[in-house]
Amino acid sequence: MHVIFLGPPGAGKGTQAKILAKKLNIPHLSTGEILRIMSSKNNYIGKSLKDIIKKGLLVSDELITTVVRERILLEDCQHGFILDGFPRTLIQAKNLEDILKKQNIKINTVIKIDVNENILIQRISGRQVCKKCNKIYNKYFNPFPKNGCIDCGEKNIIIRSDDNENAFKKVRLKKYNEETKPLVEYYDKKNNLVRFDGSGSATEIAEKIIKTIKSI
Ligand code: AMP
């Protein structure tokens, strides 16, 4: 199974992609997570990535396409993968198509999560990420437990450098609307886009997504 998650920052793509990946036993490929690991290196590339991510800008299509191409060729992606955060531009979508064509792979479905802007701001400004397993919590409605992450027991969280209202409204949401939103129409025309209302609880949304995936 090959799945793409689409939606604005804070829509819950990461949370849902993780749940689905576990259910289908295939890897969850979050380009944001991969880039955050690359940006933690104390070298030129690491520092440039850190700066781009903090400002909410996008890294170049060329760099991210190379990263994804190398990642999906690894052994663990043989039976499928879930892409979260890629593609984010039309160029990336076309690059992905070229890569997949060479591997004889077809995307089974593109899951689009819809959430209104007020909820997005609350999710972004309250987001807490488990330092070890990247499970997502929220200080307003699902705070990180005092005795540690419910999945891995880790006691520490990370607050993402780009999770502030200013960067979100001024840059990330704008980038999403300008660069990523056109992909909704692009995949809709290919007839493999399914929309989900992402405003409910993570469990409720996951159940709906899994039901749809089972029917494909
Ligand atoms: P995310 O965790 O998906 O919100 O991504 C965090 C940040 O990583 C984004 O704001 C971008 O700076 C960068 N990033 C992640 N995926 C991509 C992509 N496909 N293209 C360009 N930049 C990306």
Short mmCIF file of C-alpha atoms and ligand atoms in Angstrom, two decimals:
data_model
loop_
_atom_site.label_atom_id
_atom_site.label_comp_id
_atom_site.label_asym_id
_atom_site.label_seq_id
_atom_site.Cartn_x
_atom_site.Cartn_y
_atom_site.Cartn_z
CA MET A 1 0.00 0.00 0.00
CA HIS A 2 1.34 3.43 -1.00
CA VAL A 3 -0.34 6.43 0.61
CA ILE A 4 0.20 10.20 0.60
CA PHE A 5 -1.09 12.48 3.38
CA LEU A 6 -1.99 16.02 2.33
CA GLY A 7 -3.15 18.94 4.47
CA PRO A 8 -2.02 22.16 6.11
CA PRO A 9 0.48 22.20 8.99
CA GLY A 10 -1.35 21.17 12.16
CA ALA A 11 -4.05 19.18 10.34
CA GLY A 12 -2.92 15.99 12.07
CA LYS A 13 -1.10 14.35 9.13
CA GLY A 14 1.74 13.14 11.34
CA THR A 15 -0.56 11.69 13.99
CA GLN A 16 -2.74 9.90 11.44
CA ALA A 17 0.17 8.74 9.28
CA LYS A 18 1.80 7.16 12.35
CA ILE A 19 -1.39 5.30 13.32
CA LEU A 20 -1.95 4.06 9.78
CA ALA A 21 1.68 3.01 9.32
CA LYS A 22 1.46 0.90 12.49
CA LYS A 23 -1.81 -0.64 11.35
CA LEU A 24 -0.48 -1.50 7.87
CA ASN A 25 3.00 -2.37 9.12
CA ILE A 26 4.72 -0.12 6.59
CA PRO A 27 7.09 2.81 7.23
CA HIS A 28 5.89 6.33 7.94
CA LEU A 29 8.10 8.69 5.97
CA SER A 30 7.82 12.20 7.37
CA THR A 31 10.06 14.56 5.39
CA GLY A 32 9.79 17.06 8.26
CA GLU A 33 11.17 14.46 10.71
CA ILE A 34 13.94 13.44 8.29
CA LEU A 35 14.93 17.10 7.76
CA ARG A 36 14.87 17.84 11.51
CA ILE A 37 17.34 14.97 12.04
CA MET A 38 19.53 16.28 9.19
CA SER A 39 19.33 19.80 10.65
CA SER A 40 20.60 18.65 14.04
CA LYS A 41 24.07 17.98 12.53
CA ASN A 42 26.58 20.67 13.34
CA ASN A 43 27.70 21.22 9.74
CA TYR A 44 26.88 23.63 6.90
CA ILE A 45 23.89 21.66 5.59
CA GLY A 46 22.56 21.13 9.12
CA LYS A 47 22.77 24.82 9.94
CA SER A 48 21.13 25.93 6.66
CA LEU A 49 18.29 23.43 7.14
CA LYS A 50 17.77 24.57 10.73
CA ASP A 51 17.38 28.15 9.53
CA ILE A 52 14.93 27.26 6.72
CA ILE A 53 12.78 25.09 9.01
CA LYS A 54 12.71 27.69 11.80
CA LYS A 55 11.46 30.34 9.37
CA GLY A 56 8.78 27.98 8.02
CA LEU A 57 10.21 28.14 4.49
CA LEU A 58 10.50 25.16 2.17
CA VAL A 59 13.79 23.42 1.36
CA SER A 60 14.58 23.11 -2.35
CA ASP A 61 12.58 20.67 -4.47
CA GLU A 62 15.86 19.16 -5.65
CA LEU A 63 17.17 18.41 -2.16
CA ILE A 64 13.93 16.98 -0.79
CA THR A 65 13.36 14.87 -3.91
CA THR A 66 16.82 13.35 -3.52
CA VAL A 67 16.13 12.62 0.16
CA VAL A 68 12.81 10.92 -0.65
CA ARG A 69 14.21 8.99 -3.62
CA GLU A 70 16.97 7.50 -1.46
CA ARG A 71 14.58 6.74 1.40
CA ILE A 72 11.96 4.88 -0.62
CA LEU A 73 14.57 2.67 -2.24
CA LEU A 74 15.46 1.18 1.14
CA GLU A 75 14.47 -2.40 1.93
CA ASP A 76 11.74 -1.52 4.47
CA CYS A 77 9.71 0.29 1.78
CA GLN A 78 9.37 -2.83 -0.39
CA HIS A 79 5.77 -3.46 0.63
CA GLY A 80 4.67 0.14 0.76
CA PHE A 81 5.08 3.42 2.60
CA ILE A 82 3.18 6.41 3.86
CA LEU A 83 4.39 9.83 2.74
CA ASP A 84 3.73 12.66 5.17
CA GLY A 85 4.85 16.16 4.13
CA PHE A 86 5.89 15.19 0.61
CA PRO A 87 5.07 16.18 -2.07
CA ARG A 88 4.56 19.81 -1.08
CA THR A 89 4.87 21.46 -4.50
CA LEU A 90 3.76 20.54 -8.02
CA ILE A 91 7.40 20.01 -9.00
CA GLN A 92 7.80 17.53 -6.12
CA ALA A 93 4.60 15.73 -7.18
CA LYS A 94 5.93 15.33 -10.72
CA ASN A 95 9.35 14.23 -9.43
CA LEU A 96 7.61 11.64 -7.27
CA GLU A 97 5.68 10.36 -10.26
CA ASP A 98 8.93 9.87 -12.19
CA ILE A 99 10.55 8.03 -9.28
CA LEU A 100 7.53 5.75 -8.80
CA LYS A 101 7.16 5.03 -12.51
CA LYS A 102 10.72 3.70 -12.59
CA GLN A 103 9.92 1.43 -9.64
CA ASN A 104 6.57 0.38 -11.12
CA ILE A 105 4.75 1.69 -8.06
CA LYS A 106 1.31 3.34 -8.00
CA ILE A 107 -0.05 5.58 -5.24
CA ASN A 108 -3.19 3.83 -3.95
CA THR A 109 -4.69 6.84 -2.26
CA VAL A 110 -4.08 10.45 -1.26
CA ILE A 111 -5.62 11.32 2.08
CA LYS A 112 -6.50 15.00 2.45
CA ILE A 113 -7.23 16.22 5.97
CA ASP A 114 -9.38 19.36 6.26
CA VAL A 115 -9.22 21.52 9.39
CA ASN A 116 -10.23 25.16 9.91
CA GLU A 117 -7.62 27.81 10.67
CA ASN A 118 -8.56 28.42 14.33
CA ILE A 119 -8.07 24.75 15.18
CA LEU A 120 -4.79 24.71 13.23
CA ILE A 121 -3.43 27.62 15.31
CA GLN A 122 -4.40 25.88 18.56
CA ARG A 123 -2.76 22.63 17.42
CA ILE A 124 0.43 24.36 16.28
CA SER A 125 0.84 26.64 19.30
CA GLY A 126 0.17 23.80 21.76
CA ARG A 127 2.11 21.01 20.03
CA GLN A 128 4.46 18.92 22.18
CA VAL A 129 6.53 16.19 20.53
CA CYS A 130 7.95 13.18 22.38
CA LYS A 131 11.73 13.47 22.16
CA LYS A 132 12.20 9.76 21.54
CA CYS A 133 9.34 8.44 19.37
CA ASN A 134 7.92 11.74 17.99
CA LYS A 135 4.41 10.99 19.27
CA ILE A 136 2.42 14.21 19.16
CA TYR A 137 0.68 15.70 22.21
CA ASN A 138 -0.93 19.09 22.80
CA LYS A 139 -0.65 21.17 25.96
CA TYR A 140 -4.29 22.38 25.61
CA PHE A 141 -6.22 19.17 24.91
CA ASN A 142 -3.90 16.17 25.20
CA PRO A 143 -0.92 17.15 27.38
CA PHE A 144 2.27 15.10 27.55
CA PRO A 145 1.79 12.80 30.58
CA LYS A 146 3.78 13.67 33.74
CA ASN A 147 5.10 10.11 33.94
CA GLY A 148 6.22 10.00 30.33
CA CYS A 149 5.13 9.19 26.77
CA ILE A 150 2.33 6.60 26.63
CA ASP A 151 4.01 4.82 23.70
CA CYS A 152 7.69 4.75 24.68
CA GLY A 153 7.98 6.06 28.28
CA GLU A 154 10.30 8.96 27.34
CA LYS A 155 10.18 11.79 29.90
CA ASN A 156 11.16 14.72 27.65
CA ILE A 157 9.42 16.67 24.94
CA ILE A 158 10.52 18.90 22.09
CA ILE A 159 8.78 22.12 21.11
CA ARG A 160 9.39 22.60 17.38
CA SER A 161 11.24 25.81 16.45
CA ASP A 162 8.64 26.56 13.75
CA ASP A 163 5.59 26.01 15.99
CA ASN A 164 4.76 29.62 16.80
CA GLU A 165 1.74 31.62 15.69
CA ASN A 166 3.80 34.21 13.83
CA ALA A 167 5.77 31.78 11.63
CA PHE A 168 2.63 29.73 11.16
CA LYS A 169 0.30 32.53 9.98
CA LYS A 170 2.84 34.60 8.08
CA VAL A 171 4.83 31.86 6.39
CA ARG A 172 3.78 28.23 6.79
CA LEU A 173 0.08 28.67 6.06
CA LYS A 174 0.87 31.07 3.20
CA LYS A 175 3.36 28.56 1.73
CA TYR A 176 0.78 25.83 2.09
CA ASN A 177 -1.91 27.85 0.31
CA GLU A 178 0.41 28.94 -2.51
CA GLU A 179 2.52 25.84 -3.08
CA THR A 180 0.80 22.78 -1.63
CA LYS A 181 -2.93 23.45 -2.02
CA PRO A 182 -2.77 23.10 -5.85
CA LEU A 183 -1.88 19.43 -5.23
CA VAL A 184 -5.42 18.82 -3.97
CA GLU A 185 -6.78 19.52 -7.45
CA TYR A 186 -3.86 17.67 -9.05
CA TYR A 187 -4.61 14.43 -7.18
CA ASP A 188 -8.38 14.94 -7.34
CA LYS A 189 -8.13 14.89 -11.15
CA LYS A 190 -6.30 11.57 -10.91
CA ASN A 191 -9.28 10.25 -8.91
CA ASN A 192 -7.34 9.07 -5.94
CA LEU A 193 -7.99 11.80 -3.38
CA VAL A 194 -10.16 11.13 -0.32
CA ARG A 195 -11.09 13.94 2.05
CA PHE A 196 -11.47 13.64 5.82
CA ASP A 197 -12.73 16.13 8.37
CA GLY A 198 -9.76 16.44 10.73
CA SER A 199 -11.49 18.38 13.49
CA GLY A 200 -12.53 15.40 15.67
CA SER A 201 -10.44 13.25 17.99
CA ALA A 202 -7.40 11.45 16.57
CA THR A 203 -9.00 8.06 17.28
CA GLU A 204 -12.25 8.92 15.51
CA ILE A 205 -10.44 10.20 12.42
CA ALA A 206 -8.11 7.19 12.38
CA GLU A 207 -11.09 4.81 12.43
CA LYS A 208 -12.60 6.55 9.39
CA ILE A 209 -9.29 6.50 7.51
CA ILE A 210 -8.68 2.82 8.25
CA LYS A 211 -12.22 1.93 7.12
CA THR A 212 -11.62 3.72 3.81
CA ILE A 213 -8.21 2.11 3.32
CA LYS A 214 -9.71 -1.36 3.90
CA SER A 215 -12.23 -0.72 1.13
CA ILE A 216 -9.58 0.13 -1.45
P1 AMP B 1 6.60 19.25 8.66
O1 AMP B 1 7.11 18.46 9.82
O2 AMP B 1 6.02 18.41 7.58
O3 AMP B 1 5.67 20.37 9.11
O4 AMP B 1 7.88 19.96 8.01
C1 AMP B 1 8.69 20.85 8.77
C2 AMP B 1 9.51 21.71 7.83
O5 AMP B 1 10.40 20.88 7.06
C3 AMP B 1 8.72 22.48 6.76
O6 AMP B 1 8.17 23.70 7.26
C4 AMP B 1 9.81 22.73 5.73
O7 AMP B 1 10.72 23.72 6.15
C5 AMP B 1 10.54 21.39 5.74
N1 AMP B 1 9.93 20.41 4.79
C6 AMP B 1 9.32 19.23 5.11
N2 AMP B 1 8.90 18.60 4.01
C7 AMP B 1 9.24 19.38 2.97
C8 AMP B 1 9.04 19.29 1.57
N3 AMP B 1 8.41 18.24 1.01
N4 AMP B 1 9.52 20.30 0.79
C9 AMP B 1 10.15 21.34 1.32
N5 AMP B 1 10.37 21.51 2.63
C10 AMP B 1 9.91 20.55 3.47
#
